[in-house]
PDB file of C-alpha atoms in Angstrom:
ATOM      1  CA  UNK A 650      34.129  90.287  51.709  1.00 34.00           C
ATOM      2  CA  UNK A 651      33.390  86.905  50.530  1.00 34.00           C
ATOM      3  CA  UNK A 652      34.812  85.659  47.249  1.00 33.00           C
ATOM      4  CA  UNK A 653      33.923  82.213  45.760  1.00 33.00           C
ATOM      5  CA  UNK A 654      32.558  81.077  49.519  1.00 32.00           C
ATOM      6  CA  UNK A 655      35.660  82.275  51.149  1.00 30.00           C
ATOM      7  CA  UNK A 656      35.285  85.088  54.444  1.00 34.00           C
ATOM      8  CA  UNK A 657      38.064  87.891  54.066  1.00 37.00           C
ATOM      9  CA  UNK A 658      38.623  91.385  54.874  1.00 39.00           C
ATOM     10  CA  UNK A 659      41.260  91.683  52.145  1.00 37.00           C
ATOM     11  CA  UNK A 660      40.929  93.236  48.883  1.00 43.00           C
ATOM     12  CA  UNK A 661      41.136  91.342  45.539  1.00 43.00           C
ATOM     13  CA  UNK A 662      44.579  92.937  43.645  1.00 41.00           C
ATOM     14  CA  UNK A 663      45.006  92.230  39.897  1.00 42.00           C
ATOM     15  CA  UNK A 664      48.405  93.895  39.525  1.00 40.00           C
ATOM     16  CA  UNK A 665      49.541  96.128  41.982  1.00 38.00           C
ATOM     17  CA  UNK A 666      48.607  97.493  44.796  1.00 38.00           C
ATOM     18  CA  UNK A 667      47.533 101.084  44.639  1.00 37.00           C
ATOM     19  CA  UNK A 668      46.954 103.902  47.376  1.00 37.00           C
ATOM     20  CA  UNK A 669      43.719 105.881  46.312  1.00 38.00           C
ATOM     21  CA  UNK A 670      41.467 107.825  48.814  1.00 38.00           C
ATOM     22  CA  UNK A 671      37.459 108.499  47.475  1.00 40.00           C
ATOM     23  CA  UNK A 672      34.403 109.317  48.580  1.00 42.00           C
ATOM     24  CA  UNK A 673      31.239 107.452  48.693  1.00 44.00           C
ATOM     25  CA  UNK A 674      28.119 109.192  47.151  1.00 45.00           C
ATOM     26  CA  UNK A 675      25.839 111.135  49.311  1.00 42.00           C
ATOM     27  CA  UNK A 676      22.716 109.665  49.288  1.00 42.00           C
ATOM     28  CA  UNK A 677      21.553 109.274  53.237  1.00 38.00           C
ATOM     29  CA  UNK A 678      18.049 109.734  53.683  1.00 40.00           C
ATOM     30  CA  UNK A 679      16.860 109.442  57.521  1.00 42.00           C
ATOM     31  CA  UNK A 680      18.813 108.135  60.345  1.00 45.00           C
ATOM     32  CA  UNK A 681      22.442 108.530  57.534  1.00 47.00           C
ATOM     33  CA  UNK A 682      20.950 105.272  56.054  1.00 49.00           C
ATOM     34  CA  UNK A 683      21.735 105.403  52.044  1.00 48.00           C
ATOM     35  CA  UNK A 684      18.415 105.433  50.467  1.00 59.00           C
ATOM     36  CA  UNK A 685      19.406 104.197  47.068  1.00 69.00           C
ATOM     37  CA  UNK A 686      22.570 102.593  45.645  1.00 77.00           C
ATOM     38  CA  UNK A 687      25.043 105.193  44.502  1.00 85.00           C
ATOM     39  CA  UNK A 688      27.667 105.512  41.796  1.00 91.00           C
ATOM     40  CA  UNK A 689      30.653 108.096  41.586  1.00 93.00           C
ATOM     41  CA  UNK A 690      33.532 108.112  39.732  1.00 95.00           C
ATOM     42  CA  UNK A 691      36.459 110.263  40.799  1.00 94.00           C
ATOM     43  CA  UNK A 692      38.852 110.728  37.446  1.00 94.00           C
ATOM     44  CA  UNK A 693      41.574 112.205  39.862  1.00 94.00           C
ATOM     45  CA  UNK A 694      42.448 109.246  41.595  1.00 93.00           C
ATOM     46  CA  UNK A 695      40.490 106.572  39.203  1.00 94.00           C
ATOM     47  CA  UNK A 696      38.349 105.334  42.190  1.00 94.00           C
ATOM     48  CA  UNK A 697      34.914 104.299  41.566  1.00 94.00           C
ATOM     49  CA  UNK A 698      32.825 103.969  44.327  1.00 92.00           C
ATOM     50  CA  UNK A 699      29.607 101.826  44.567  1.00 90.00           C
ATOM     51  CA  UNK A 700      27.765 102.266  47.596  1.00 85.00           C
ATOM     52  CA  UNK A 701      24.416 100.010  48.166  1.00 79.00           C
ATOM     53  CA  UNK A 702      21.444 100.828  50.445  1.00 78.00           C
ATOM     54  CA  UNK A 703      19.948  98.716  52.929  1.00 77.00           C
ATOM     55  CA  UNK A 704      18.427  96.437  50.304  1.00 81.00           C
ATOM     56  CA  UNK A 705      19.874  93.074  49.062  1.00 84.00           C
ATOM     57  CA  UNK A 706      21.486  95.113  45.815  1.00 84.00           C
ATOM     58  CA  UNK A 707      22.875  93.049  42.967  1.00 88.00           C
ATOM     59  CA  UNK A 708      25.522  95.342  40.959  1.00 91.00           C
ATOM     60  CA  UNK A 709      26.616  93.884  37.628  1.00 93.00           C
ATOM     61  CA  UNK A 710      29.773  95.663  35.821  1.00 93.00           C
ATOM     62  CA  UNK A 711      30.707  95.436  32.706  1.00 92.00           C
ATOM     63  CA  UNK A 712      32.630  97.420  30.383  1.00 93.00           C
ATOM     64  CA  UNK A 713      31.213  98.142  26.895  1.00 94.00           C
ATOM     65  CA  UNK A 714      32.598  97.009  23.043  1.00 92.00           C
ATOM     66  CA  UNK A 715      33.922 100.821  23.092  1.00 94.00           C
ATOM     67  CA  UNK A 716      35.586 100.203  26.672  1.00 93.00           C
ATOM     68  CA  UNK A 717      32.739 102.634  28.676  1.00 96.00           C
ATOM     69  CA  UNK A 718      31.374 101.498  31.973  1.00 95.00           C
ATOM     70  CA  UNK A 719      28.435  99.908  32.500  1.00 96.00           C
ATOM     71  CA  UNK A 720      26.402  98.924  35.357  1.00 94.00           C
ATOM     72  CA  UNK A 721      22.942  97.444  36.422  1.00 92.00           C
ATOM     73  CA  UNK A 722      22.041  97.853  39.726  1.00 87.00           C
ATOM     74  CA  UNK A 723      18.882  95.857  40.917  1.00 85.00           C
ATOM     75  CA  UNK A 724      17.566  96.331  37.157  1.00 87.00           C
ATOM     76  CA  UNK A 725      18.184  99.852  36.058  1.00 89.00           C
ATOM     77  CA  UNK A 726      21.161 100.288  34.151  1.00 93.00           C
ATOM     78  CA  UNK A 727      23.940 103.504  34.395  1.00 94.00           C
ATOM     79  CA  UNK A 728      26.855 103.792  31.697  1.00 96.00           C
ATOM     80  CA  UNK A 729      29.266 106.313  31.520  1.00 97.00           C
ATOM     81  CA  UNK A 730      29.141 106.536  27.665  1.00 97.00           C
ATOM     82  CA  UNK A 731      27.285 110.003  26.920  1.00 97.00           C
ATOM     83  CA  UNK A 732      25.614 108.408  24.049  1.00 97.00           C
ATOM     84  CA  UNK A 733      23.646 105.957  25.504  1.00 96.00           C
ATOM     85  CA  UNK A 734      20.566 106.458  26.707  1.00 96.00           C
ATOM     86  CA  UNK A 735      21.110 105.628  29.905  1.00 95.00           C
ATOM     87  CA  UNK A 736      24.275 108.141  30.897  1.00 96.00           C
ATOM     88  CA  UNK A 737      25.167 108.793  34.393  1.00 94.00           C
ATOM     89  CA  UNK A 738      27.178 111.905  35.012  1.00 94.00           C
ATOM     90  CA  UNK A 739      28.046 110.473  38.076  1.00 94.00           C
ATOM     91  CA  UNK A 740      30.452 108.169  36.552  1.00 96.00           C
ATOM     92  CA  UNK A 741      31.488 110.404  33.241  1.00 96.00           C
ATOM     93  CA  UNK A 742      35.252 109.440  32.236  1.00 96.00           C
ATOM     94  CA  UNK A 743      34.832 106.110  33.690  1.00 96.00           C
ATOM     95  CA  UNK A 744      36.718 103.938  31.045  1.00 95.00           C
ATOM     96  CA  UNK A 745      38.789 100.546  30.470  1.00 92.00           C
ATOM     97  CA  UNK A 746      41.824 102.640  30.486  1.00 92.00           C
ATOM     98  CA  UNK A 747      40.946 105.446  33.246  1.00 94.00           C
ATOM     99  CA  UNK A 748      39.639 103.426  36.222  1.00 93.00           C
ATOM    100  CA  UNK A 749      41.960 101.537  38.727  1.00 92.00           C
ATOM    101  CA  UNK A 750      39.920 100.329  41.194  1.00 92.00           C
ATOM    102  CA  UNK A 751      36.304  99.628  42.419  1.00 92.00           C
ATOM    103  CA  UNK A 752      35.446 100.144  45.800  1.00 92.00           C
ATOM    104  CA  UNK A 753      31.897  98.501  46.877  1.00 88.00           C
ATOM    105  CA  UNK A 754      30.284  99.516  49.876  1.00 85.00           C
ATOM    106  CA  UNK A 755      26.966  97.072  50.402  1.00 77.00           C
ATOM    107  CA  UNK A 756      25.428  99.028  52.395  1.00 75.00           C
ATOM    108  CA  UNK A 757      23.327  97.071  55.138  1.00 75.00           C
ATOM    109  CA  UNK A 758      21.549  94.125  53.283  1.00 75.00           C
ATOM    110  CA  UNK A 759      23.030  91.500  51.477  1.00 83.00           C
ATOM    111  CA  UNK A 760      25.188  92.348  48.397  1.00 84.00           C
ATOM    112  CA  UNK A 761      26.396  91.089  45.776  1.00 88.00           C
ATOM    113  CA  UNK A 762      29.089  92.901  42.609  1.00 89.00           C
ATOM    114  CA  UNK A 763      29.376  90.928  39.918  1.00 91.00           C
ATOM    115  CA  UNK A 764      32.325  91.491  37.547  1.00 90.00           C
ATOM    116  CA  UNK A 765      31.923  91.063  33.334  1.00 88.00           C
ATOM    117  CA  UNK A 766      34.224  90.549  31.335  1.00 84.00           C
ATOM    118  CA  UNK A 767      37.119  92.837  31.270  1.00 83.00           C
ATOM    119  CA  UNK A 768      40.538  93.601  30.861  1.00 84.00           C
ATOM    120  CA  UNK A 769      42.182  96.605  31.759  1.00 81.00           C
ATOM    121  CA  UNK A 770      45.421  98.481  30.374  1.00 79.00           C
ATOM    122  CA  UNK A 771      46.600  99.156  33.879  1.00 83.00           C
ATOM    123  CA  UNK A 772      46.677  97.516  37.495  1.00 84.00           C
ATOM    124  CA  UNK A 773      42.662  96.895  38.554  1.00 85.00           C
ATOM    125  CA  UNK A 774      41.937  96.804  42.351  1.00 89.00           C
ATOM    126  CA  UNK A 775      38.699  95.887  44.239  1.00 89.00           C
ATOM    127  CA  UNK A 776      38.154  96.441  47.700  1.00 88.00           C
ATOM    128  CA  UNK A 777      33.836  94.911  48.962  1.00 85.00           C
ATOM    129  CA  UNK A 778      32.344  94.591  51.859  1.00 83.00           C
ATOM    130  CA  UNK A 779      29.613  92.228  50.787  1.00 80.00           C
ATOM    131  CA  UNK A 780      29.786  89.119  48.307  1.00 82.00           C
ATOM    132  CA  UNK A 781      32.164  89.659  45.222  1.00 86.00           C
ATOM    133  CA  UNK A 782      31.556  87.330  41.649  1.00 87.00           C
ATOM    134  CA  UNK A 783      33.871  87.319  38.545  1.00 85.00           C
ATOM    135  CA  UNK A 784      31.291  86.479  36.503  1.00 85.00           C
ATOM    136  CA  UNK A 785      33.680  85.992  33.562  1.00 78.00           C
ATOM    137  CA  UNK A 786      37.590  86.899  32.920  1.00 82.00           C
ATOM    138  CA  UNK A 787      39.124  89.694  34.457  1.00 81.00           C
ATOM    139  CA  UNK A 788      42.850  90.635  33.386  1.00 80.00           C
ATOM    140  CA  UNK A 789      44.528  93.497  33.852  1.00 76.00           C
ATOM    141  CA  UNK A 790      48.490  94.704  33.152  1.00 70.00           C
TER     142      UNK A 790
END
């Protein structure tokens, strides 16, 4: 993971430290290589799992005026409010107050999640594989 030019294997913790097991969406095309970026949000242990493809993905998160997840990955955009127009079921219940961690799997090219502007009721974890931005403030209790 590399966060503001710095190699680690650790996760970024705003609060504390959580235990949370999840599973990343299957989307593996030939030879188990994801074919397209994947979202999945699992309300029982308020994991949400990103996992990228062997592109170069770019995944900007935000979370919306109404507190509803929102992503754009390499230019199409997924929210997890049912009114918009671009709901994903894959990530329904995804909120401000019902996620507690991120967990971005790259895939094989060269990624990059970039954080919004956010702040979160509860302890916030994120655990990447690839290049991590906080593209804004992050806070969490």
């Amino acid at each position: 993971m590399q966060i503001f030019g710095l190699d680690s294997d650790s996760s970024v913790i705003l609060g504390q430290t959580l235990s949370a097991s999840f599973t990343i969406p299957n989307t593996y095309g030939l030879n188990n290589l994801i074919t397209k970026p994947s979202l999945l949000f699992d309300a029982t242990t308020g994991w949400l799992a990103i996992a990228g493809n062997a592109n170069d993905n770019i995944v900007k998160q935000t979370i919306t005026n109404k507190g509803y997840y929102q992503f754009d990955i390499d230019g199409s955009i997924f929210s997890s409010d049912r009114s918009s127009k671009n709901y994903s079921e894959a990530i329904a219940g995804a909120t401000k107050d019902s996620v507690l961690g991120i967990n971005f799997d790259g895939g094989l090219g060269y990624d990059t999640l970039i954080l919004g502007s956010q702040k979160h009721t509860q302890s916030f974890d994120v655990i990447a594989d690839e290049a991590l931005k906080i593209d804004g403030q992050v806070s969490a209790n």
